[in-house]
Amino acid sequence: DAGVIQSPRHEVTEMGQEVTLRCKPISGHNSLFWYRQTMMRGLELLIYFNNNVPIDDSGMPEDRFSAKMPNASFSTLKIQPSEPRDSAVYFCASTPPEQDTQYFGPGTRLTVL
Amino acid sequence: AQSVTQLGSHVSVSEGALVLLRCNYSSSVPPYLFWYVQYPNQGLQLLLKYTTGATLVKGINGFEAEFKKSETSFHLTKPSAHMSDAAEYFCAVSGGYSTLTFGKGTMLLVSP
């Protein structure tokens, strides 16, 4: 079975540009999570969805960040405009119904110059 | 609210030595506890989890962890380290709605 798929794996952009990260959860999973990982702050939960509905976005750092889940098989995390401090690895994870185990994607390494 | 404390950001062992990675948690409800491993440039992978029942949990790659409610601990152990165990290890506690609260991580270094 395919795991969680994220694209792109690496993104290098310039400050002020819009960045869109994509995630395809495991088929049949109904919860999806976006995390950010940095050396300084560790692993931070940004937002999570249950049945395509955003449940908690309190971890989204500011209005420049937005996330959508238009259907059960696709989610995006958008940063507009991007800033150098947004440089990090962004992970997507999904969980099956009625379970707590999260399955992580390989991550997108974002570098904002 | 839930929280996780991992003691030691780095742990160094020799190949063949005992691995012990410490995790203490705080939870307002009976916890579900997890250990994840992250190899360089990869996502997190589940090692093992405790939900209910037996307090000694066995995971992949020879790792195990014991849930001790009285000590609010969930330490990860492996009797004999292998070079391939070098990675970062994260302890996590479930906070309901499938959310997990992660510790800061412990980097395991294995020397020959």
Coordinates of N, CA and C in Angstrom, one line a residue:
Chain A
D1 N 0.8 -1.2 0.0 CA 0.0 0.0 0.0 C 0.9 1.3 0.0
A2 N 0.4 2.3 -0.7 CA 1.2 3.5 -0.7 C 1.0 4.2 0.6
G3 N 2.0 4.8 1.1 CA 1.9 5.6 2.3 C 1.4 7.0 2.1
V4 N 1.6 7.9 3.0 CA 1.3 9.3 2.8 C 2.3 9.9 1.8
I5 N 1.7 10.6 0.8 CA 2.5 11.1 -0.2 C 2.5 12.6 -0.1
Q6 N 3.7 13.2 -0.2 CA 3.9 14.6 -0.1 C 4.7 15.1 -1.3
S7 N 4.3 16.3 -1.8 CA 5.0 16.9 -2.8 C 5.0 18.4 -2.7
P8 N 6.1 19.1 -3.2 CA 7.3 18.5 -3.6 C 8.1 18.0 -2.4
R9 N 9.2 17.3 -2.6 CA 10.1 16.9 -1.5 C 11.0 18.0 -1.1
H10 N 11.4 18.8 -2.0 CA 12.2 20.0 -1.7 C 11.7 21.2 -2.4
E11 N 11.7 22.3 -1.8 CA 11.2 23.6 -2.4 C 12.1 24.7 -1.9
V12 N 12.7 25.4 -2.9 CA 13.5 26.6 -2.6 C 12.8 27.7 -3.3
T13 N 12.6 28.8 -2.5 CA 11.9 29.9 -3.1 C 12.4 31.2 -2.5
E14 N 12.0 32.3 -3.0 CA 12.5 33.6 -2.5 C 11.5 34.2 -1.6
M15 N 11.9 35.0 -0.7 CA 11.0 35.7 0.2 C 10.0 36.4 -0.5
G16 N 8.7 36.3 -0.1 CA 7.6 37.0 -0.7 C 6.8 36.2 -1.7
Q17 N 7.4 35.1 -2.1 CA 6.7 34.2 -3.0 C 5.7 33.3 -2.3
E18 N 4.7 32.9 -3.1 CA 3.7 31.9 -2.5 C 4.2 30.5 -2.7
V19 N 4.0 29.7 -1.6 CA 4.4 28.3 -1.6 C 3.2 27.4 -1.3
T20 N 3.1 26.4 -2.1 CA 2.0 25.4 -1.8 C 2.6 24.0 -1.6
L21 N 2.3 23.4 -0.5 CA 2.7 22.1 -0.2 C 1.5 21.2 -0.3
R22 N 1.7 20.0 -0.8 CA 0.6 19.1 -1.1 C 0.8 17.7 -0.3
C23 N -0.4 17.2 0.0 CA -0.4 15.9 0.7 C -1.5 15.0 0.3
K24 N -1.2 13.8 0.1 CA -2.2 12.8 -0.2 C -2.2 11.7 0.9
P25 N -3.2 11.7 1.8 CA -3.2 10.7 2.9 C -3.4 9.3 2.4
I26 N -3.2 8.4 3.3 CA -3.5 7.0 3.0 C -5.0 6.8 2.8
S27 N -5.3 6.0 1.8 CA -6.7 5.8 1.5 C -7.4 5.1 2.7
G28 N -8.6 5.7 3.0 CA -9.4 5.2 4.1 C -9.2 5.9 5.4
H29 N -8.1 6.7 5.5 CA -7.8 7.4 6.7 C -8.7 8.7 6.7
N30 N -9.2 9.1 7.9 CA -10.1 10.2 7.9 C -9.6 11.4 8.7
S31 N -8.4 11.3 9.3 CA -7.8 12.5 9.9 C -6.5 12.8 9.3
L32 N -6.2 14.1 9.1 CA -5.0 14.5 8.5 C -4.4 15.6 9.3
F33 N -3.1 15.6 9.4 CA -2.3 16.5 10.3 C -1.2 17.2 9.5
W34 N -1.0 18.5 9.7 CA 0.2 19.2 9.2 C 1.1 19.6 10.3
Y35 N 2.4 19.2 10.2 CA 3.4 19.6 11.2 C 4.5 20.4 10.6
R36 N 5.2 21.1 11.4 CA 6.4 21.8 11.0 C 7.5 21.4 11.9
Q37 N 8.7 21.1 11.4 CA 9.8 20.6 12.2 C 11.0 21.6 12.0
T38 N 11.5 22.1 13.1 CA 12.7 22.9 13.0 C 13.7 22.5 14.1
M39 N 14.9 22.9 14.0 CA 15.9 22.5 15.1 C 15.5 23.3 16.4
M40 N 15.1 24.5 16.2 CA 14.8 25.3 17.4 C 13.5 24.9 18.1
R41 N 12.5 24.6 17.4 CA 11.2 24.4 18.0 C 10.7 23.0 18.0
G42 N 11.5 22.1 17.3 CA 11.0 20.7 17.3 C 9.9 20.5 16.4
L43 N 9.0 19.6 16.7 CA 7.9 19.2 15.9 C 6.6 19.9 16.4
E44 N 6.0 20.8 15.6 CA 4.9 21.6 15.9 C 3.7 21.2 15.1
L45 N 2.5 21.0 15.7 CA 1.3 20.7 15.0 C 0.7 22.0 14.5
L46 N 0.5 22.1 13.2 CA 0.0 23.4 12.7 C -1.6 23.3 12.6
I47 N -2.1 22.3 12.1 CA -3.5 22.2 11.9 C -3.9 20.7 11.7
Y48 N -5.1 20.3 12.1 CA -5.6 19.0 11.7 C -7.0 19.0 11.3
F49 N -7.3 18.0 10.4 CA -8.7 17.9 9.8 C -9.2 16.5 10.2
N50 N -10.5 16.5 10.4 CA -11.2 15.2 10.6 C -12.4 15.2 9.6
N51 N -12.4 14.1 8.8 CA -13.4 14.1 7.7 C -13.5 15.3 6.9
N52 N -12.3 15.8 6.5 CA -12.1 17.0 5.7 C -12.4 18.3 6.3
V53 N -12.8 18.3 7.6 CA -13.2 19.6 8.3 C -12.1 20.0 9.2
P54 N -11.6 21.2 9.1 CA -10.6 21.7 10.1 C -11.1 21.7 11.5
I55 N -10.4 21.0 12.4 CA -10.8 20.9 13.8 C -10.1 21.9 14.7
D56 N -8.8 22.0 14.5 CA -8.0 22.9 15.3 C -6.9 23.5 14.5
D57 N -6.9 24.8 14.3 CA -5.8 25.4 13.5 C -5.1 26.4 14.4
S58 N -5.1 26.1 15.7 CA -4.5 27.0 16.7 C -2.9 27.1 16.5
G59 N -2.4 26.1 15.9 CA -1.0 26.0 15.7 C -0.5 26.7 14.5
M60 N -1.4 27.2 13.6 CA -1.0 28.0 12.4 C -0.4 29.3 12.9
P61 N 0.9 29.5 12.5 CA 1.6 30.6 13.1 C 1.0 32.0 12.8
E62 N 0.5 32.2 11.7 CA -0.1 33.6 11.4 C -0.9 33.5 10.1
D63 N -1.5 34.6 9.8 CA -2.5 34.6 8.7 C -1.8 34.3 7.3
R64 N -0.5 34.3 7.3 CA 0.2 34.0 6.0 C 0.0 32.5 5.7
F65 N -0.3 31.7 6.7 CA -0.5 30.2 6.5 C -2.0 29.9 6.4
S66 N -2.3 29.0 5.4 CA -3.6 28.5 5.3 C -3.6 27.1 4.8
A67 N -4.6 26.3 5.2 CA -4.7 24.9 4.8 C -6.1 24.6 4.3
K68 N -6.1 23.7 3.4 CA -7.4 23.2 2.9 C -7.4 21.7 2.7
M69 N -8.6 21.2 2.8 CA -8.8 19.7 2.5 C -10.1 19.6 1.7
P70 N -10.0 19.8 0.4 CA -11.2 19.8 -0.5 C -11.9 18.4 -0.6
N71 N -11.1 17.3 -0.4 CA -11.7 16.0 -0.4 C -10.8 15.1 0.5
A72 N -11.3 13.8 0.6 CA -10.6 12.9 1.5 C -9.2 12.5 1.1
S73 N -8.9 12.8 -0.2 CA -7.6 12.3 -0.7 C -6.6 13.4 -1.0
F74 N -6.8 14.6 -0.5 CA -5.9 15.7 -0.9 C -6.0 16.9 0.1
S75 N -4.8 17.4 0.4 CA -4.8 18.6 1.3 C -3.6 19.5 0.8
T76 N -3.8 20.8 1.1 CA -2.7 21.7 0.7 C -2.4 22.6 1.9
L77 N -1.2 23.0 2.0 CA -0.7 24.0 3.0 C -0.1 25.1 2.2
K78 N -0.6 26.3 2.4 CA -0.1 27.4 1.6 C 0.5 28.5 2.5
I79 N 1.6 29.0 2.0 CA 2.2 30.1 2.7 C 2.3 31.3 1.7
Q80 N 1.7 32.4 2.1 CA 1.7 33.6 1.2 C 1.6 34.9 2.0
P81 N 2.6 35.7 2.0 CA 3.9 35.5 1.3 C 4.9 34.7 2.2
S82 N 5.8 34.1 1.7 CA 6.8 33.3 2.5 C 7.9 34.2 3.0
E83 N 8.4 33.8 4.1 CA 9.5 34.5 4.8 C 10.6 33.5 5.1
P84 N 11.9 34.0 5.3 CA 13.0 33.1 5.6 C 12.7 32.3 6.9
R85 N 12.0 32.8 7.8 CA 11.8 32.1 9.1 C 10.8 30.9 8.9
D86 N 10.2 30.8 7.7 CA 9.3 29.7 7.4 C 10.1 28.5 7.0
S87 N 11.4 28.6 6.8 CA 12.2 27.5 6.3 C 12.2 26.4 7.4
A88 N 11.8 25.2 7.0 CA 11.6 24.1 7.9 C 11.3 22.9 7.0
V89 N 11.1 21.7 7.7 CA 10.5 20.5 7.1 C 9.1 20.4 7.5
Y90 N 8.2 20.3 6.5 CA 6.8 20.2 6.8 C 6.3 18.8 6.5
F91 N 5.7 18.2 7.5 CA 5.2 16.9 7.5 C 3.7 16.8 7.4
C92 N 3.2 15.9 6.7 CA 1.8 15.6 6.7 C 1.6 14.1 7.3
A93 N 0.6 13.9 8.1 CA 0.3 12.6 8.7 C -1.1 12.3 8.6
S94 N -1.5 11.1 8.6 CA -2.9 10.7 8.6 C -3.2 9.5 9.5
T95 N -4.4 9.4 10.0 CA -4.8 8.3 10.9 C -6.0 7.6 10.4
P96 N -6.1 6.3 10.6 CA -7.4 5.6 10.3 C -8.5 6.0 11.3
P97 N -9.7 5.7 10.9 CA -10.8 6.0 11.8 C -10.7 5.3 13.2
E98 N -11.0 6.0 14.2 CA -11.0 5.4 15.6 C -9.7 5.0 16.1
Q99 N -8.6 5.5 15.5 CA -7.3 5.1 15.9 C -6.4 6.4 16.2
D100 N -5.4 6.2 17.0 CA -4.5 7.3 17.3 C -3.2 7.3 16.6
T101 N -2.8 6.1 16.0 CA -1.6 6.0 15.3 C -1.5 6.9 14.1
Q102 N -0.5 7.8 14.0 CA -0.4 8.7 12.9 C 0.7 8.1 12.0
Y103 N 0.4 8.1 10.7 CA 1.3 7.7 9.7 C 1.9 8.9 8.9
F104 N 3.2 9.1 8.9 CA 3.8 10.3 8.4 C 4.3 10.1 7.0
G105 N 4.2 11.2 6.3 CA 4.8 11.3 5.0 C 6.3 11.6 5.1
P106 N 7.0 11.6 3.9 CA 8.4 11.8 4.0 C 8.8 13.3 4.2
G107 N 7.9 14.2 4.1 CA 8.2 15.6 4.4 C 8.5 16.4 3.2
T108 N 8.3 17.7 3.3 CA 8.8 18.7 2.3 C 9.8 19.6 3.0
R109 N 11.0 19.7 2.5 CA 12.0 20.6 3.0 C 11.9 21.9 2.3
L110 N 11.4 22.9 3.0 CA 11.2 24.3 2.4 C 12.4 25.2 2.8
T111 N 13.0 25.8 1.9 CA 14.0 26.8 2.1 C 13.5 28.1 1.5
V112 N 13.4 29.2 2.3 CA 13.0 30.5 1.8 C 14.2 31.4 1.9
L113 N 14.6 31.9 0.8 CA 15.9 32.7 0.7 C 15.5 34.2 0.9
Chain B
A1 N -4.8 18.6 29.6 CA -3.7 18.9 28.7 C -2.7 17.8 28.9
Q2 N -1.9 17.6 27.8 CA -0.9 16.6 27.8 C 0.5 17.3 27.5
S3 N 1.5 16.7 28.1 CA 2.9 17.1 27.8 C 3.8 15.9 27.9
V4 N 4.9 16.0 27.2 CA 5.9 15.0 27.2 C 7.3 15.6 27.4
T5 N 8.1 15.0 28.3 CA 9.5 15.4 28.6 C 10.4 14.2 28.2
Q6 N 11.3 14.5 27.3 CA 12.3 13.5 27.0 C 13.7 14.0 27.6
L7 N 14.2 13.2 28.5 CA 15.4 13.6 29.2 C 16.6 13.3 28.3
G8 N 17.4 14.3 28.0 CA 18.6 14.1 27.1 C 18.3 14.3 25.7
S9 N 18.8 15.4 25.1 CA 18.6 15.6 23.7 C 19.5 14.7 22.8
H10 N 20.6 14.2 23.4 CA 21.5 13.3 22.8 C 21.9 12.2 23.7
V11 N 21.9 11.0 23.3 CA 22.4 9.8 24.0 C 23.4 9.1 23.2
S12 N 24.5 8.8 23.7 CA 25.6 8.0 23.0 C 25.8 6.7 23.6
V13 N 25.8 5.6 22.8 CA 26.1 4.3 23.3 C 27.1 3.6 22.3
S14 N 27.7 2.6 22.8 CA 28.5 1.8 21.9 C 27.7 0.7 21.3
E15 N 28.1 0.2 20.2 CA 27.4 -0.9 19.6 C 27.4 -2.1 20.5
G16 N 26.3 -2.7 20.7 CA 26.1 -3.8 21.6 C 25.7 -3.5 23.0
A17 N 25.8 -2.2 23.3 CA 25.4 -1.8 24.7 C 23.9 -1.6 24.8
L18 N 23.4 -1.5 26.0 CA 22.0 -1.2 26.3 C 21.6 0.2 25.9
V19 N 20.4 0.3 25.2 CA 19.9 1.6 24.9 C 18.8 1.9 25.9
L20 N 18.8 3.1 26.5 CA 17.7 3.5 27.3 C 17.4 5.0 27.0
L21 N 16.2 5.2 26.5 CA 15.8 6.6 26.2 C 14.6 6.9 27.1
R22 N 14.7 8.0 27.8 CA 13.7 8.3 28.9 C 12.6 9.2 28.4
C23 N 11.4 8.9 28.9 CA 10.2 9.7 28.5 C 9.3 9.8 29.7
N24 N 9.0 11.0 30.1 CA 7.9 11.2 31.1 C 6.8 12.0 30.5
Y25 N 5.6 11.7 31.0 CA 4.5 12.4 30.4 C 3.6 13.0 31.5
S26 N 2.7 13.8 31.0 CA 1.7 14.4 31.9 C 0.4 14.3 31.1
S27 N -0.7 13.8 31.7 CA -1.9 13.6 31.0 C -3.1 13.7 32.0
S28 N -4.1 14.4 31.6 CA -5.3 14.6 32.4 C -6.3 13.4 32.2
V29 N -6.0 12.5 31.3 CA -6.8 11.3 31.0 C -5.9 10.1 30.9
P30 N -6.4 8.9 31.0 CA -5.6 7.8 30.8 C -4.9 7.9 29.4
P31 N -3.5 7.8 29.4 CA -2.8 8.1 28.2 C -2.7 7.0 27.3
Y32 N -2.6 7.3 26.0 CA -2.1 6.4 25.0 C -0.7 6.9 24.7
L33 N 0.3 6.1 24.7 CA 1.7 6.5 24.6 C 2.4 5.9 23.4
F34 N 3.3 6.6 22.7 CA 3.9 6.2 21.5 C 5.4 6.5 21.5
W35 N 6.1 5.7 20.8 CA 7.5 6.0 20.4 C 7.6 6.0 18.9
Y36 N 8.1 7.0 18.3 CA 8.4 7.1 16.9 C 9.9 7.3 16.7
V37 N 10.4 6.8 15.5 CA 11.8 7.0 15.1 C 11.8 7.7 13.8
Q38 N 12.8 8.6 13.7 CA 13.0 9.4 12.5 C 14.5 9.2 12.0
Y39 N 14.6 8.6 10.9 CA 15.9 8.4 10.3 C 16.2 9.7 9.4
P40 N 17.5 10.0 9.2 CA 17.8 11.2 8.4 C 17.0 11.4 7.1
N41 N 16.4 12.5 7.0 CA 15.7 12.9 5.7 C 14.5 12.0 5.5
Q42 N 13.9 11.5 6.6 CA 12.7 10.7 6.4 C 11.6 11.2 7.4
G43 N 10.4 10.7 7.2 CA 9.3 11.0 8.1 C 9.4 10.2 9.4
L44 N 8.5 10.4 10.3 CA 8.5 9.6 11.5 C 7.8 8.3 11.3
Q45 N 8.4 7.3 11.9 CA 7.9 5.9 11.8 C 7.5 5.3 13.2
L46 N 6.4 4.7 13.3 CA 6.0 4.2 14.6 C 6.8 3.0 15.0
L47 N 7.4 3.1 16.2 CA 8.2 2.0 16.8 C 7.3 1.1 17.6
L48 N 6.5 1.7 18.5 CA 5.6 0.9 19.3 C 4.6 1.9 20.0
K49 N 3.5 1.3 20.6 CA 2.5 2.1 21.3 C 1.9 1.3 22.4
Y50 N 1.5 2.1 23.4 CA 0.7 1.5 24.5 C -0.6 2.1 24.5
T51 N -1.7 1.3 24.6 CA -3.0 1.8 24.7 C -3.6 1.3 26.0
T52 N -3.9 0.0 26.2 CA -4.4 -0.5 27.4 C -3.8 -1.9 27.5
G53 N -4.0 -2.6 28.7 CA -3.5 -3.9 28.8 C -2.1 -4.0 29.3
A54 N -1.3 -4.9 28.8 CA 0.0 -5.2 29.2 C 0.9 -4.0 29.1
T55 N 1.6 -3.7 30.2 CA 2.3 -2.5 30.4 C 3.7 -2.6 29.7
L56 N 4.2 -3.8 29.4 CA 5.4 -3.9 28.6 C 5.0 -4.1 27.2
V57 N 5.5 -3.2 26.3 CA 5.1 -3.2 24.9 C 6.3 -3.5 24.1
K58 N 6.2 -4.4 23.2 CA 7.3 -4.7 22.3 C 7.0 -4.1 20.9
G59 N 8.1 -3.6 20.3 CA 7.9 -2.9 19.0 C 8.9 -3.5 18.0
I60 N 9.1 -2.8 16.9 CA 9.9 -3.2 15.8 C 11.4 -3.1 16.2
N61 N 12.2 -3.8 15.5 CA 13.7 -3.7 15.6 C 14.2 -4.0 17.0
G62 N 13.5 -4.8 17.8 CA 14.0 -5.2 19.1 C 13.7 -4.2 20.2
F63 N 13.1 -3.1 20.0 CA 12.8 -2.1 21.0 C 11.6 -2.5 21.8
E64 N 11.6 -2.1 23.1 CA 10.4 -2.3 23.9 C 10.3 -1.1 24.9
A65 N 9.1 -0.9 25.5 CA 8.9 0.2 26.4 C 7.9 -0.3 27.5
E66 N 8.1 0.2 28.7 CA 7.2 -0.2 29.8 C 6.5 1.1 30.3
F67 N 5.2 0.9 30.4 CA 4.3 2.0 30.9 C 4.3 1.8 32.4
K68 N 4.7 2.9 33.1 CA 4.7 2.9 34.6 C 3.9 4.1 35.0
K69 N 2.6 3.8 35.4 CA 1.7 4.8 35.8 C 2.2 5.6 37.0
S70 N 2.7 4.9 38.0 CA 3.1 5.6 39.2 C 4.3 6.5 39.0
E71 N 5.1 6.3 38.0 CA 6.2 7.1 37.7 C 5.9 8.0 36.5
T72 N 4.8 7.9 35.9 CA 4.4 8.7 34.7 C 5.5 8.6 33.7
S73 N 6.0 7.4 33.4 CA 7.1 7.2 32.5 C 6.8 6.1 31.5
F74 N 7.5 6.2 30.4 CA 7.3 5.3 29.2 C 8.7 5.2 28.6
H75 N 9.7 4.7 29.3 CA 11.1 4.6 28.8 C 11.2 3.6 27.7
L76 N 12.1 3.9 26.7 CA 12.3 3.0 25.6 C 13.7 2.3 25.8
T77 N 13.7 1.0 25.6 CA 14.9 0.2 25.8 C 15.2 -0.7 24.6
K78 N 16.4 -1.1 24.5 CA 16.8 -2.2 23.6 C 18.1 -2.8 24.2
P79 N 18.1 -4.1 24.3 CA 19.2 -4.7 25.0 C 20.6 -4.5 24.4
S80 N 20.6 -4.5 23.1 CA 21.9 -4.4 22.4 C 21.8 -3.5 21.2
A81 N 22.5 -2.3 21.2 CA 22.4 -1.3 20.2 C 23.1 -1.8 18.9
H82 N 22.6 -1.4 17.8 CA 23.2 -1.7 16.5 C 23.4 -0.4 15.8
M83 N 24.4 -0.3 14.9 CA 24.7 0.9 14.2 C 23.5 1.5 13.5
S84 N 22.6 0.6 13.0 CA 21.5 1.1 12.3 C 20.4 1.7 13.2
D85 N 20.6 1.6 14.5 CA 19.6 2.3 15.4 C 19.9 3.8 15.5
A86 N 21.0 4.3 15.0 CA 21.3 5.7 15.1 C 20.2 6.5 14.4
A87 N 19.5 7.3 15.1 CA 18.3 8.1 14.6 C 17.8 9.0 15.7
E88 N 16.8 9.7 15.4 CA 16.1 10.5 16.4 C 14.9 9.8 16.9
Y89 N 14.6 9.8 18.2 CA 13.5 9.1 18.7 C 12.6 10.1 19.4
F90 N 11.3 10.0 19.2 CA 10.3 10.9 19.7 C 9.3 10.1 20.5
C91 N 9.0 10.6 21.7 CA 7.9 10.0 22.6 C 6.7 10.9 22.4
A92 N 5.5 10.3 22.4 CA 4.3 11.1 22.2 C 3.2 10.6 23.1
V93 N 2.3 11.5 23.4 CA 1.1 11.1 24.2 C -0.1 11.5 23.4
S94 N -1.2 10.7 23.5 CA -2.4 11.0 22.7 C -3.2 12.0 23.5
G95 N -3.8 13.0 22.8 CA -4.6 14.0 23.5 C -6.0 14.0 23.1
G96 N -6.5 12.9 22.5 CA -7.9 12.9 22.1 C -8.0 13.4 20.7
Y97 N -9.1 13.0 20.0 CA -9.3 13.4 18.6 C -8.1 13.0 17.7
S98 N -7.4 11.9 18.1 CA -6.2 11.4 17.4 C -5.0 12.4 17.5
T99 N -5.1 13.5 18.2 CA -3.9 14.4 18.2 C -2.9 13.8 19.1
L100 N -1.6 14.0 18.8 CA -0.5 13.6 19.6 C 0.3 14.8 20.0
T101 N 0.8 14.8 21.2 CA 1.8 15.8 21.7 C 3.1 15.1 21.8
F102 N 4.1 15.7 21.0 CA 5.4 15.1 20.9 C 6.4 15.7 21.9
G103 N 7.4 14.9 22.3 CA 8.5 15.4 23.0 C 9.5 16.1 22.0
K104 N 10.5 16.7 22.6 CA 11.5 17.4 21.8 C 12.4 16.4 21.0
G105 N 12.4 15.2 21.3 CA 13.2 14.2 20.6 C 14.6 13.9 21.3
T106 N 15.1 12.7 21.1 CA 16.4 12.3 21.6 C 17.2 11.7 20.4
M107 N 18.3 12.3 20.2 CA 19.2 11.8 19.1 C 20.0 10.6 19.7
L108 N 19.9 9.5 19.1 CA 20.7 8.3 19.6 C 21.9 8.2 18.6
L109 N 23.1 8.2 19.3 CA 24.3 8.1 18.5 C 24.9 6.7 18.9
V110 N 25.3 5.9 17.9 CA 25.9 4.6 18.2 C 27.3 4.5 17.6
S111 N 28.3 4.3 18.5 CA 29.6 4.2 18.0 C 30.1 2.8 17.9
P112 N 31.0 2.5 17.0 CA 31.5 1.1 16.8 C 32.4 0.6 18.0

